[in-house]
Short mmCIF file of C-alpha atoms in Angstrom, two decimals:
data_model
loop_
_atom_site.label_atom_id
_atom_site.label_comp_id
_atom_site.label_asym_id
_atom_site.label_seq_id
_atom_site.Cartn_x
_atom_site.Cartn_y
_atom_site.Cartn_z
CA VAL A 64 14.00 2.26 32.32
CA LEU A 65 10.78 0.87 30.83
CA MET A 66 9.20 4.33 30.85
CA LEU A 67 12.25 5.84 29.13
CA VAL A 68 12.18 3.19 26.39
CA THR A 69 8.41 3.63 25.93
CA ASN A 70 8.77 7.42 25.63
CA SER A 71 11.70 7.08 23.23
CA ILE A 72 9.71 4.73 20.95
CA LYS A 73 6.67 7.02 21.18
CA ASN A 74 8.78 9.98 20.02
CA ASP A 75 10.06 7.93 17.09
CA LEU A 76 6.51 6.88 16.16
CA LEU A 77 5.56 10.57 16.00
CA ASN A 78 8.66 11.52 13.98
CA ALA A 79 8.16 13.04 10.51
CA ASN A 80 10.69 10.65 8.93
CA GLN A 81 9.10 7.44 7.62
CA TYR A 82 12.23 5.37 8.24
CA VAL A 83 12.39 6.45 11.88
CA ASN A 84 8.71 5.42 12.16
CA GLY A 85 9.47 2.09 10.50
CA LEU A 86 12.39 1.33 12.81
CA ALA A 87 10.31 2.22 15.89
CA LEU A 88 7.49 -0.07 14.70
CA CYS A 89 9.92 -2.94 14.09
CA GLY A 90 11.47 -2.45 17.52
CA LEU A 91 8.07 -2.24 19.21
CA GLY A 92 6.84 -5.38 17.50
CA ASN A 93 9.93 -7.35 18.48
CA ILE A 94 10.87 -6.25 21.99
CA ALA A 95 7.75 -4.73 23.55
CA ASN A 96 6.21 -6.26 26.66
CA GLN A 97 2.51 -6.03 27.57
CA GLU A 98 2.82 -2.62 29.26
CA MET A 99 4.58 -1.05 26.26
CA CYS A 100 2.05 -2.54 23.85
CA GLN A 101 -0.86 -1.15 25.86
CA ALA A 102 0.78 2.28 26.18
CA LEU A 103 1.60 2.61 22.46
CA ALA A 104 -1.35 0.82 20.80
CA GLY A 105 -3.03 4.18 20.10
CA GLU A 106 -0.01 5.48 18.16
CA VAL A 107 0.21 2.26 16.12
CA GLU A 108 -3.51 2.50 15.34
CA LYS A 109 -3.04 6.05 14.00
CA LEU A 110 -0.20 4.89 11.75
CA LEU A 111 -2.46 2.19 10.27
CA ILE A 112 -4.40 4.96 8.49
CA SER A 113 -1.29 6.77 7.24
CA THR A 114 -1.26 7.74 3.56
CA ASN A 115 2.27 6.30 3.28
CA PRO A 116 2.20 2.59 2.27
CA TYR A 117 5.61 1.97 3.89
CA ILE A 118 4.37 3.14 7.30
CA LYS A 119 1.02 1.35 6.86
CA LYS A 120 2.59 -2.05 6.26
CA LYS A 121 5.06 -1.65 9.13
CA ALA A 122 2.22 -0.62 11.45
CA ALA A 123 0.16 -3.65 10.38
CA LEU A 124 3.04 -6.03 11.13
CA CYS A 125 3.63 -4.37 14.49
CA ALA A 126 -0.09 -4.62 15.31
CA MET A 127 0.04 -8.32 14.39
CA ARG A 128 2.75 -8.90 17.02
CA MET A 129 0.93 -6.80 19.62
CA VAL A 130 -2.35 -8.72 19.19
CA VAL A 131 -0.58 -12.00 19.95
CA LYS A 132 1.23 -10.57 22.98
CA VAL A 133 -1.64 -8.73 24.70
CA ASP A 134 -5.19 -9.92 25.35
CA GLU A 135 -8.07 -7.63 24.37
CA LEU A 136 -5.83 -5.33 22.32
CA GLU A 137 -7.34 -6.58 19.04
CA ASP A 138 -10.32 -4.21 19.48
CA LYS A 139 -7.97 -1.31 18.74
CA PHE A 140 -7.12 -2.72 15.31
CA ASN A 141 -10.30 -4.52 14.18
CA GLY A 142 -11.77 -1.36 12.68
CA ARG A 143 -8.64 -0.61 10.66
CA VAL A 144 -8.29 -3.98 8.90
CA GLY A 145 -10.80 -3.18 6.16
CA GLY A 146 -8.78 -0.20 4.95
CA LEU A 147 -5.66 -2.37 4.70
CA LEU A 148 -7.43 -5.10 2.72
CA GLU A 149 -8.85 -2.57 0.25
CA ASP A 150 -5.56 -0.72 -0.32
CA ARG A 151 -4.08 -0.51 -3.82
CA ASN A 152 -0.58 -1.38 -2.64
CA HIS A 153 0.10 -5.13 -2.62
CA SER A 154 2.45 -5.06 0.35
CA VAL A 155 -0.15 -3.23 2.46
CA VAL A 156 -2.83 -5.79 1.48
CA LEU A 157 -0.46 -8.66 2.33
CA CYS A 158 0.30 -7.15 5.75
CA GLY A 159 -3.44 -6.58 6.27
CA CYS A 160 -4.04 -10.27 5.50
CA SER A 161 -1.32 -11.23 7.99
CA LEU A 162 -2.83 -9.00 10.68
CA LEU A 163 -6.36 -10.34 10.18
CA THR A 164 -5.10 -13.95 10.03
CA SER A 165 -3.30 -13.41 13.33
CA ILE A 166 -6.42 -11.88 14.93
CA LEU A 167 -8.67 -14.71 13.74
CA MET A 168 -6.26 -17.46 14.81
CA THR A 169 -5.94 -15.90 18.27
CA TYR A 170 -9.62 -14.92 18.61
CA PRO A 171 -11.76 -17.26 16.43
CA GLU A 172 -14.95 -15.65 17.76
CA TYR A 173 -14.32 -12.69 15.41
CA VAL A 174 -14.54 -14.82 12.24
CA PRO A 175 -18.26 -14.04 11.55
CA ASP A 176 -17.59 -10.28 11.84
CA PHE A 177 -14.96 -10.36 9.10
CA ARG A 178 -16.77 -12.60 6.59
CA ARG A 179 -17.94 -9.43 4.84
CA TYR A 180 -14.43 -9.12 3.38
CA ILE A 181 -14.65 -12.42 1.47
CA SER A 182 -15.88 -10.59 -1.64
CA THR A 183 -13.00 -8.08 -1.43
CA LEU A 184 -10.45 -10.88 -1.13
CA THR A 185 -11.92 -13.00 -3.92
CA ARG A 186 -12.00 -9.94 -6.21
CA MET A 187 -8.33 -9.25 -5.49
CA LEU A 188 -7.41 -12.90 -6.06
CA LYS A 189 -9.33 -12.93 -9.34
CA SER A 190 -7.44 -9.88 -10.58
CA LEU A 191 -4.11 -11.50 -9.66
CA ILE A 192 -4.75 -14.63 -11.71
CA SER A 193 -6.32 -12.88 -14.71
CA PRO A 194 -4.02 -12.74 -17.78
CA GLY A 195 -4.56 -9.02 -18.42
CA TYR A 196 -3.60 -7.80 -14.93
CA SER A 197 -2.07 -4.33 -15.41
CA SER A 198 0.70 -4.55 -12.76
CA ALA A 199 1.66 -8.18 -13.48
CA ALA A 200 5.25 -7.39 -14.51
CA GLU A 201 5.93 -5.45 -11.31
CA TYR A 202 4.91 -8.36 -9.06
CA ASP A 203 6.01 -11.26 -11.28
CA VAL A 204 7.80 -14.22 -9.66
CA SER A 205 8.69 -17.00 -12.14
CA GLY A 206 5.77 -16.07 -14.35
CA ILE A 207 3.24 -15.93 -11.48
CA THR A 208 1.75 -12.64 -10.30
CA ASP A 209 2.55 -11.96 -6.63
CA PRO A 210 2.47 -15.52 -5.23
CA PHE A 211 3.08 -14.16 -1.72
CA LEU A 212 -0.16 -12.18 -1.78
CA GLN A 213 -2.06 -15.08 -3.36
CA VAL A 214 -0.91 -17.41 -0.55
CA GLY A 215 -1.80 -14.78 2.10
CA ILE A 216 -5.30 -14.35 0.67
CA LEU A 217 -5.88 -18.11 0.42
CA LYS A 218 -4.85 -18.63 4.06
CA LEU A 219 -7.23 -15.90 5.16
CA LEU A 220 -10.09 -17.25 3.02
CA ARG A 221 -9.60 -20.64 4.66
CA LEU A 222 -10.21 -19.11 8.10
CA LEU A 223 -13.17 -17.01 6.93
CA GLY A 224 -14.87 -19.89 5.12
CA THR A 225 -14.65 -22.40 7.97
CA GLY A 226 -18.11 -23.33 9.20
CA SER A 227 -19.94 -21.02 6.76
CA VAL A 228 -21.89 -22.43 3.82
CA ASP A 229 -22.46 -18.96 2.32
CA GLY A 230 -18.80 -18.00 2.71
CA SER A 231 -17.67 -21.22 1.08
CA ASP A 232 -20.11 -20.71 -1.81
CA ASP A 233 -18.76 -17.18 -2.37
CA MET A 234 -15.21 -18.46 -2.83
CA ASN A 235 -15.95 -21.67 -4.77
CA ASP A 236 -15.49 -20.19 -8.25
CA ILE A 237 -12.25 -18.38 -7.53
CA LEU A 238 -10.71 -21.43 -5.81
CA ALA A 239 -11.56 -23.53 -8.87
CA GLN A 240 -9.95 -20.90 -11.12
CA VAL A 241 -6.78 -20.78 -8.99
CA ALA A 242 -6.52 -24.58 -8.98
CA THR A 243 -7.02 -24.74 -12.75
CA ASN A 244 -4.95 -21.78 -13.93
CA THR A 245 -1.90 -21.96 -11.64
CA GLU A 246 1.17 -23.55 -13.17
CA GLY A 247 2.43 -26.36 -10.93
CA THR A 248 5.87 -26.76 -12.49
CA LYS A 249 7.42 -23.98 -10.40
CA ASN A 250 7.86 -23.57 -6.65
CA ALA A 251 5.73 -20.40 -6.51
CA GLY A 252 2.89 -22.22 -8.29
CA ASN A 253 3.20 -25.24 -6.00
CA ALA A 254 2.93 -23.01 -2.92
CA ILE A 255 -0.27 -21.46 -4.27
CA LEU A 256 -1.74 -24.85 -5.22
CA TYR A 257 -0.92 -26.24 -1.77
CA GLU A 258 -2.76 -23.39 -0.02
CA CYS A 259 -5.61 -23.64 -2.51
CA VAL A 260 -6.09 -27.34 -1.76
CA GLN A 261 -5.92 -26.67 1.99
CA THR A 262 -8.58 -23.98 1.61
CA ILE A 263 -10.84 -26.22 -0.47
CA MET A 264 -10.56 -29.00 2.12
#
């Protein structure tokens, strides 16, 4: 039965329809055991470099679940995280942050390897809080540009900066800007300020 389910999900992952891919990735992330994760990790890795943002974000979330379930599977996805963090689509970046956060919380020894992305994350955060951000209206929540992504980036920066003087120095300015410029009268702003304070501490 396990082999039939694995083959069925594999066929769906290779399907040309993005929604079939998305459903297979959701199912794999939620119900897969260790054997299924190991058998299908290669297909999920390929979908992480898809040109379709919908498939990319679903694959990142599936990979996040797989990393937690199976030891030593993170090596499959480590090389793909950079592409997710540098994507133009906010949902892909957010899922990339979630994947990397999950990897670093499960395997803290990888933190030094990923510190090179601190500059990418701080640049993204700076663009989100700048008044002239071009896509602000599209991601606006109560007057704040994409608070979900801001919180995701701040959580990741907290992990990357721990125990690193240089890493902490690189994010000092942007953390001060977030703390100063974020409006604390709304829930979205309070969530960002909370994560910002946690990261500073």
